[in-house]
C-alpha cells in the first residue's frame, strides 16, 4: 500500500475530505520552497503536489508558468527537485508527495533511472499531464511496477466513451479538472462538478479529487462537499509570487484546508 492509499484510508475512517496543496519546487528559491513544503502538513495538507519546473508548461496558466520560470531562473533542476523531496523526508515519512509535471525531463533522464531516483527520494505518485493513456507503456505501467501511483486527469471533455480508457491504469486517485482551460482561469462550481464526479465514480473505485478554480475556503468546502477532496495550486502560488513570508502563506493554506475539511 502506498502512502497515498494509506492517507485516503485514514481520511475515510475519519469521514473527512482530502485537502491537496500544489507548490512549485524551487519557487522562489530552494530554501524557501523547502521551508514551505515542510510546513504544509501542519497547515492541514493531506497530500503535497510538488511541481517539477519545465520550460514549456502548456497546461498551466500564467501564475504556475511564472512560478516555474522563477524556479528555473534560480537554478532548479530535476535533481534538486528530488533533493527537496529527500530533505522533506528527513522529518516526515508519512505525508504523500505527488510529483506533477511534464514528460520531457523524465524522458531525458531515462524512465528507469528516474523511477529509481524518485522512489528513493520519497516520491509516492506522478501526474504527467502530457502523456495520454495510449502512451501508458512509456511511464504509467513502469511507474506502477516500481511502486509509484500514476494519477490521471479527467476533464469536462472526457466523454463516456473515453472515460474508461482514461481510468484503466490510473491509481492513487483521480484528479478531476473542474473547468476547461488552463490552471487559475475560472472558479469551480460545485453544482457543475458534482454530476461529473458521480460519472467518474460509476467507472472507478478511486477517490476523486477536484482541482482548478479553487481559490477560497468557501469554494474548497463546496467542491470537497461533492467530491473526495480538493486541490489548490494557483491561489497558493500567487501568495508566493506576492512575496509573502512563509508563515503567512501557511496561514492561508490552513484556511483552505479548514474549508475542505469542513465539507
Short mmCIF file of C-alpha atoms in Angstrom, two decimals:
data_model
loop_
_atom_site.label_atom_id
_atom_site.label_comp_id
_atom_site.label_asym_id
_atom_site.label_seq_id
_atom_site.Cartn_x
_atom_site.Cartn_y
_atom_site.Cartn_z
CA UNK A 1 0.00 0.00 0.00
CA UNK A 2 1.37 3.41 -0.98
CA UNK A 3 1.38 6.45 1.28
CA UNK A 4 -1.40 7.84 -0.93
CA UNK A 5 -3.58 4.77 -0.40
CA UNK A 6 -2.87 4.84 3.33
CA UNK A 7 -3.78 8.52 3.59
CA UNK A 8 -7.13 8.01 1.86
CA UNK A 9 -7.86 5.07 4.13
CA UNK A 10 -7.20 7.30 7.13
CA UNK A 11 -9.42 10.05 5.76
CA UNK A 12 -12.21 7.58 5.04
CA UNK A 13 -12.03 6.24 8.60
CA UNK A 14 -12.20 9.82 9.90
CA UNK A 15 -15.05 10.66 7.47
CA UNK A 16 -13.01 13.60 6.28
CA UNK A 17 -12.35 15.04 2.83
CA UNK A 18 -8.82 15.45 1.50
CA UNK A 19 -7.01 18.71 1.02
CA UNK A 20 -4.20 18.68 -1.55
CA UNK A 21 -1.83 21.62 -1.99
CA UNK A 22 0.33 22.30 -5.04
CA UNK A 23 3.59 24.23 -4.90
CA UNK A 24 6.32 24.60 -7.50
CA UNK A 25 9.63 23.13 -6.38
CA UNK A 26 12.24 25.88 -6.11
CA UNK A 27 9.81 28.82 -6.13
CA UNK A 28 11.01 31.43 -5.25
CA UNK A 29 14.20 29.57 -4.27
CA UNK A 30 15.20 26.16 -2.92
CA UNK A 31 15.41 27.07 0.77
CA UNK A 32 12.13 28.99 0.89
CA UNK A 33 10.40 26.26 -1.10
CA UNK A 34 11.66 23.58 1.29
CA UNK A 35 10.55 25.61 4.32
CA UNK A 36 7.10 25.96 2.82
CA UNK A 37 6.78 22.29 1.88
CA UNK A 38 7.89 21.25 5.36
CA UNK A 39 5.18 23.45 6.85
CA UNK A 40 2.30 22.16 4.71
CA UNK A 41 1.34 19.08 6.77
CA UNK A 42 0.96 21.12 9.98
CA UNK A 43 -1.18 23.56 7.99
CA UNK A 44 -3.66 20.78 7.26
CA UNK A 45 -2.39 19.49 3.91
CA UNK A 46 -3.11 15.79 3.40
CA UNK A 47 -1.18 15.32 0.14
CA UNK A 48 1.52 17.53 -1.36
CA UNK A 49 1.70 18.09 -5.11
CA UNK A 50 5.23 19.13 -5.97
CA UNK A 51 5.60 20.83 -9.32
CA UNK A 52 8.60 19.92 -11.47
CA UNK A 53 9.73 23.09 -13.29
CA UNK A 54 9.64 22.83 -17.08
CA UNK A 55 10.34 25.28 -19.87
CA UNK A 56 7.10 24.67 -21.82
CA UNK A 57 4.24 24.08 -19.33
CA UNK A 58 1.40 24.04 -21.86
CA UNK A 59 -1.41 23.12 -19.45
CA UNK A 60 -0.57 25.76 -16.86
CA UNK A 61 -1.90 29.27 -16.53
CA UNK A 62 0.25 32.37 -16.10
CA UNK A 63 0.62 32.00 -12.32
CA UNK A 64 2.08 28.49 -12.48
CA UNK A 65 4.09 29.29 -15.61
CA UNK A 66 5.76 32.23 -13.85
CA UNK A 67 6.45 30.07 -10.79
CA UNK A 68 8.20 27.54 -12.98
CA UNK A 69 10.22 30.26 -14.65
CA UNK A 70 11.26 31.70 -11.29
CA UNK A 71 12.37 28.25 -10.20
CA UNK A 72 14.31 27.62 -13.40
CA UNK A 73 15.92 31.07 -13.21
CA UNK A 74 17.01 30.17 -9.69
CA UNK A 75 18.75 27.04 -10.95
CA UNK A 76 16.09 24.45 -10.06
CA UNK A 77 16.55 21.12 -11.78
CA UNK A 78 15.10 17.62 -11.65
CA UNK A 79 17.94 16.58 -9.33
CA UNK A 80 17.26 19.49 -6.99
CA UNK A 81 13.52 18.74 -7.04
CA UNK A 82 14.26 15.18 -5.95
CA UNK A 83 16.66 16.62 -3.38
CA UNK A 84 13.88 18.79 -1.98
CA UNK A 85 11.67 15.72 -1.58
CA UNK A 86 14.55 13.86 0.05
CA UNK A 87 15.11 16.71 2.50
CA UNK A 88 11.39 16.73 3.36
CA UNK A 89 11.50 13.00 4.09
CA UNK A 90 14.16 13.52 6.80
CA UNK A 91 11.42 14.76 9.14
CA UNK A 92 8.23 13.44 7.51
CA UNK A 93 7.83 9.84 6.42
CA UNK A 94 4.03 9.90 6.29
CA UNK A 95 2.73 12.73 4.09
CA UNK A 96 2.34 11.63 0.46
CA UNK A 97 4.16 13.56 -2.27
CA UNK A 98 2.92 13.57 -5.85
CA UNK A 99 5.30 14.99 -8.43
CA UNK A 100 3.40 16.88 -11.12
CA UNK A 101 4.91 17.93 -14.40
CA UNK A 102 5.71 17.01 -17.98
CA UNK A 103 7.34 14.02 -19.60
CA UNK A 104 10.36 15.63 -21.27
CA UNK A 105 12.61 15.92 -18.17
CA UNK A 106 11.74 12.33 -17.21
CA UNK A 107 12.40 11.04 -20.72
CA UNK A 108 15.70 12.91 -20.83
CA UNK A 109 16.78 11.30 -17.55
CA UNK A 110 15.65 7.84 -18.67
CA UNK A 111 12.47 6.30 -17.28
CA UNK A 112 14.09 3.51 -15.27
CA UNK A 113 16.69 5.80 -13.76
CA UNK A 114 14.09 8.45 -12.93
CA UNK A 115 11.73 5.98 -11.28
CA UNK A 116 14.53 4.54 -9.15
CA UNK A 117 15.62 8.03 -8.08
CA UNK A 118 12.05 9.22 -7.44
CA UNK A 119 11.26 6.20 -5.29
CA UNK A 120 14.49 6.66 -3.33
CA UNK A 121 13.71 10.36 -2.79
CA UNK A 122 10.30 9.57 -1.30
CA UNK A 123 8.01 10.43 -4.20
CA UNK A 124 4.75 8.45 -3.99
CA UNK A 125 2.94 9.29 -7.22
CA UNK A 126 3.19 11.03 -10.57
CA UNK A 127 0.93 13.30 -12.56
CA UNK A 128 2.35 13.74 -16.06
CA UNK A 129 -0.09 15.89 -17.97
CA UNK A 130 1.19 15.34 -21.50
CA UNK A 131 1.12 11.52 -21.55
CA UNK A 132 -2.26 10.18 -22.74
CA UNK A 133 -3.45 6.64 -21.91
CA UNK A 134 -2.26 5.46 -25.33
CA UNK A 135 1.29 6.02 -24.04
CA UNK A 136 0.89 4.01 -20.81
CA UNK A 137 3.81 1.74 -21.70
CA UNK A 138 6.12 4.79 -21.68
CA UNK A 139 5.81 5.67 -17.99
CA UNK A 140 2.49 4.76 -16.38
CA UNK A 141 2.93 0.99 -16.26
CA UNK A 142 6.67 1.12 -15.38
CA UNK A 143 5.86 3.60 -12.59
CA UNK A 144 3.26 1.32 -11.09
CA UNK A 145 5.64 -1.64 -11.27
CA UNK A 146 8.17 0.50 -9.41
CA UNK A 147 5.63 1.18 -6.65
CA UNK A 148 4.56 4.70 -7.62
CA UNK A 149 0.94 5.64 -8.19
CA UNK A 150 0.15 7.11 -11.60
CA UNK A 151 -2.62 9.67 -11.27
CA UNK A 152 -4.63 10.54 -14.32
CA UNK A 153 -6.53 13.72 -15.15
CA UNK A 154 -10.17 13.62 -16.21
CA UNK A 155 -11.74 16.75 -17.66
CA UNK A 156 -15.17 18.09 -18.66
CA UNK A 157 -14.38 16.97 -22.22
CA UNK A 158 -13.61 13.36 -21.21
CA UNK A 159 -16.79 11.77 -22.55
CA UNK A 160 -18.36 8.45 -21.56
CA UNK A 161 -16.58 6.59 -24.34
CA UNK A 162 -13.19 7.95 -23.38
CA UNK A 163 -13.52 7.79 -19.59
CA UNK A 164 -12.98 4.01 -19.08
CA UNK A 165 -9.78 4.20 -21.14
CA UNK A 166 -8.51 7.09 -19.03
CA UNK A 167 -9.27 5.19 -15.82
CA UNK A 168 -7.78 1.89 -16.97
CA UNK A 169 -4.31 2.19 -15.40
CA UNK A 170 -4.94 5.07 -13.01
CA UNK A 171 -4.08 4.53 -9.34
CA UNK A 172 -3.96 6.53 -6.11
CA UNK A 173 -6.73 8.95 -7.02
CA UNK A 174 -8.37 10.61 -9.99
CA UNK A 175 -7.68 14.31 -10.50
CA UNK A 176 -10.79 15.90 -11.98
CA UNK A 177 -10.13 19.19 -13.76
CA UNK A 178 -13.24 21.22 -12.92
CA UNK A 179 -13.03 23.68 -15.80
CA UNK A 180 -11.99 23.60 -19.43
CA UNK A 181 -8.77 25.52 -19.98
CA UNK A 182 -5.62 26.37 -18.08
CA UNK A 183 -4.96 26.50 -14.35
CA UNK A 184 -6.22 29.52 -12.44
CA UNK A 185 -8.59 30.61 -15.19
CA UNK A 186 -12.03 30.46 -13.57
CA UNK A 187 -13.85 29.47 -10.40
CA UNK A 188 -15.05 25.92 -9.87
CA UNK A 189 -18.79 25.43 -9.39
CA UNK A 190 -19.85 22.61 -7.09
CA UNK A 191 -23.23 22.27 -8.82
CA UNK A 192 -21.44 21.54 -12.10
CA UNK A 193 -18.69 19.40 -10.57
CA UNK A 194 -20.99 17.08 -8.59
CA UNK A 195 -22.54 15.21 -11.55
CA UNK A 196 -19.11 14.83 -13.17
CA UNK A 197 -17.67 13.29 -10.00
CA UNK A 198 -20.59 10.84 -9.94
CA UNK A 199 -19.89 9.97 -13.59
CA UNK A 200 -16.27 9.13 -12.77
CA UNK A 201 -17.24 7.08 -9.72
CA UNK A 202 -19.51 4.99 -11.92
CA UNK A 203 -16.42 3.58 -13.65
CA UNK A 204 -13.76 3.82 -10.91
CA UNK A 205 -13.46 2.98 -7.22
CA UNK A 206 -10.68 5.53 -6.74
CA UNK A 207 -11.11 8.76 -4.76
CA UNK A 208 -11.91 11.76 -6.97
CA UNK A 209 -10.10 14.99 -6.10
CA UNK A 210 -11.18 18.19 -7.83
CA UNK A 211 -8.75 20.91 -8.88
CA UNK A 212 -8.58 24.09 -11.00
CA UNK A 213 -10.63 27.10 -9.97
CA UNK A 214 -10.48 26.65 -6.18
CA UNK A 215 -9.15 29.81 -4.55
CA UNK A 216 -11.10 30.40 -1.33
CA UNK A 217 -12.05 28.39 1.77
CA UNK A 218 -15.68 28.67 0.73
CA UNK A 219 -15.05 27.16 -2.70
CA UNK A 220 -12.80 24.49 -1.16
CA UNK A 221 -15.63 23.49 1.16
CA UNK A 222 -18.26 23.49 -1.59
CA UNK A 223 -16.15 21.47 -4.03
CA UNK A 224 -14.95 18.99 -1.40
CA UNK A 225 -18.58 18.54 -0.47
CA UNK A 226 -19.33 16.90 -3.82
CA UNK A 227 -16.01 15.02 -4.19
CA UNK A 228 -13.46 13.20 -2.05
CA UNK A 229 -11.41 16.35 -1.69
CA UNK A 230 -9.96 19.32 -3.48
CA UNK A 231 -6.67 20.68 -4.81
CA UNK A 232 -5.48 24.27 -4.60
CA UNK A 233 -2.48 25.42 -6.60
CA UNK A 234 -2.59 28.82 -8.29
CA UNK A 235 -4.01 30.63 -5.26
CA UNK A 236 -1.13 29.36 -3.10
CA UNK A 237 1.47 30.09 -5.76
CA UNK A 238 0.08 33.63 -6.08
CA UNK A 239 0.89 34.19 -2.41
CA UNK A 240 4.48 33.14 -3.10
CA UNK A 241 4.64 35.41 -6.14
CA UNK A 242 3.45 38.31 -3.97
CA UNK A 243 6.48 37.79 -1.74
CA UNK A 244 4.56 36.95 1.40
CA UNK A 245 6.53 35.30 4.22
CA UNK A 246 6.21 31.56 4.66
CA UNK A 247 4.22 31.73 7.94
CA UNK A 248 1.64 33.98 6.26
CA UNK A 249 1.37 31.65 3.27
CA UNK A 250 0.89 28.68 5.58
CA UNK A 251 -1.92 30.51 7.39
CA UNK A 252 -3.63 30.98 4.04
CA UNK A 253 -3.13 27.30 3.28
CA UNK A 254 -4.64 26.40 6.65
CA UNK A 255 -7.75 28.45 5.86
CA UNK A 256 -8.19 26.49 2.63
CA UNK A 257 -7.58 23.18 4.37
CA UNK A 258 -10.10 24.06 7.08
CA UNK A 259 -12.63 24.81 4.34
CA UNK A 260 -12.08 21.42 2.65
CA UNK A 261 -12.10 19.54 5.94
CA UNK A 262 -15.38 21.20 6.94
CA UNK A 263 -17.17 19.64 3.95
#
